[in-house]
mmCIF file of C-alpha atoms in Angstrom:
data_model
loop_
_atom_site.group_PDB
_atom_site.id
_atom_site.type_symbol
_atom_site.label_atom_id
_atom_site.label_comp_id
_atom_site.label_asym_id
_atom_site.label_seq_id
_atom_site.Cartn_x
_atom_site.Cartn_y
_atom_site.Cartn_z
ATOM 1 C CA MET A 22 0.000 0.000 0.000
ATOM 2 C CA ASN A 23 1.427 3.352 -1.014
ATOM 3 C CA GLN A 24 0.794 6.052 1.507
ATOM 4 C CA ILE A 25 2.359 9.093 3.034
ATOM 5 C CA VAL A 26 2.148 9.307 6.803
ATOM 6 C CA ALA A 27 1.399 12.764 8.134
ATOM 7 C CA PHE A 28 3.611 13.915 10.987
ATOM 8 C CA SER A 29 0.457 14.437 13.067
ATOM 9 C CA ASP A 30 -0.320 10.709 12.682
ATOM 10 C CA ILE A 31 2.883 9.680 14.446
ATOM 11 C CA THR A 32 2.078 8.793 18.050
ATOM 12 C CA VAL A 33 3.682 6.867 20.877
ATOM 13 C CA GLY A 34 3.692 3.200 19.948
ATOM 14 C CA VAL A 35 3.763 3.629 16.166
ATOM 15 C CA GLN A 36 6.514 1.459 14.728
ATOM 16 C CA ALA A 37 8.443 1.476 11.471
ATOM 17 C CA SER A 38 11.728 0.092 10.254
ATOM 18 C CA TYR A 39 14.278 1.050 7.639
ATOM 19 C CA SER A 40 17.621 -0.465 6.792
ATOM 20 C CA GLN A 41 20.536 1.208 5.041
ATOM 21 C CA THR A 42 24.097 -0.034 4.694
ATOM 22 C CA ILE A 43 26.456 2.862 5.346
ATOM 23 C CA THR A 44 29.775 2.444 3.563
ATOM 24 C CA ASP A 45 33.169 3.995 4.160
ATOM 25 C CA SER A 46 32.658 6.157 1.075
ATOM 26 C CA ASP A 47 29.290 7.342 2.480
ATOM 27 C CA ILE A 48 31.003 8.457 5.690
ATOM 28 C CA LYS A 49 33.784 10.200 3.770
ATOM 29 C CA ALA A 50 31.279 11.942 1.494
ATOM 30 C CA PHE A 51 29.163 13.077 4.460
ATOM 31 C CA SER A 52 32.283 14.345 6.203
ATOM 32 C CA GLY A 53 33.196 16.347 3.126
ATOM 33 C CA VAL A 54 29.744 17.874 2.777
ATOM 34 C CA SER A 55 29.221 18.574 6.477
ATOM 35 C CA GLY A 56 32.774 19.528 7.381
ATOM 36 C CA ASP A 57 32.611 17.145 10.366
ATOM 37 C CA LYS A 58 36.083 15.582 10.461
ATOM 38 C CA ASN A 59 35.786 14.194 14.003
ATOM 39 C CA PRO A 60 38.233 11.269 14.257
ATOM 40 C CA ILE A 61 35.522 8.998 15.701
ATOM 41 C CA HIS A 62 34.166 8.963 12.139
ATOM 42 C CA MET A 63 37.401 9.129 10.160
ATOM 43 C CA ASP A 64 40.307 7.516 12.062
ATOM 44 C CA ASP A 65 40.385 3.763 12.735
ATOM 45 C CA GLU A 66 43.138 3.960 15.356
ATOM 46 C CA TYR A 67 41.424 6.755 17.257
ATOM 47 C CA ALA A 68 38.074 4.968 17.130
ATOM 48 C CA GLU A 69 39.591 1.721 18.463
ATOM 49 C CA GLN A 70 40.327 3.588 21.714
ATOM 50 C CA SER A 71 36.743 4.840 22.019
ATOM 51 C CA GLN A 72 33.814 3.164 23.751
ATOM 52 C CA PHE A 73 32.595 2.042 20.300
ATOM 53 C CA LYS A 74 35.859 0.247 19.405
ATOM 54 C CA ARG A 75 35.451 1.211 15.736
ATOM 55 C CA ARG A 76 34.475 4.186 13.613
ATOM 56 C CA ILE A 77 30.850 5.228 13.682
ATOM 57 C CA ALA A 78 28.654 7.109 11.236
ATOM 58 C CA HIS A 79 27.791 10.749 11.863
ATOM 59 C CA GLY A 80 24.676 11.205 13.999
ATOM 60 C CA LEU A 81 23.177 13.683 11.558
ATOM 61 C CA MET A 82 23.756 11.217 8.743
ATOM 62 C CA SER A 83 21.623 8.710 10.634
ATOM 63 C CA ALA A 84 19.027 11.380 11.381
ATOM 64 C CA SER A 85 18.768 12.188 7.684
ATOM 65 C CA PHE A 86 17.199 8.770 7.111
ATOM 66 C CA PHE A 87 14.174 9.735 9.244
ATOM 67 C CA GLN A 88 12.280 10.945 6.197
ATOM 68 C CA GLN A 89 12.177 7.303 5.045
ATOM 69 C CA PHE A 90 9.747 6.583 7.872
ATOM 70 C CA LEU A 91 7.401 9.253 6.590
ATOM 71 C CA VAL A 92 7.421 8.206 2.939
ATOM 72 C CA ARG A 93 8.190 4.483 3.202
ATOM 73 C CA GLY A 94 6.502 2.661 0.371
ATOM 74 C CA SER A 95 5.375 5.843 -1.287
ATOM 75 C CA LEU A 96 5.831 6.382 -5.004
ATOM 76 C CA THR A 97 5.514 10.097 -4.433
ATOM 77 C CA PRO A 98 8.923 11.748 -4.673
ATOM 78 C CA VAL A 99 9.785 13.931 -1.719
ATOM 79 C CA ALA A 100 11.955 16.991 -2.193
ATOM 80 C CA TYR A 101 12.968 19.738 0.152
ATOM 81 C CA ILE A 102 13.563 23.088 -1.507
ATOM 82 C CA PHE A 103 15.616 25.706 0.274
ATOM 83 C CA ARG A 104 15.488 29.224 -1.124
ATOM 84 C CA GLY A 105 17.945 31.890 -0.128
ATOM 85 C CA HIS A 106 16.675 35.456 0.111
#
């Protein structure tokens, strides 16, 4: 079923899932676009000493997938247009 879920329809208890494999090149590209060069994302040796024991994806990269919950299964393309004034 193709549907778009309105934000107002999201309530406590609503569940959805989405899976995305994040590659090394994805992390490097996001770092380049965002300017976030934190070694927890970019440096294997640094990350090995962290609580995660390996590099992790940027939090905002993960957050950017949220829109998939709102349009999951929809054939309607979603675009965000930002206009500078």
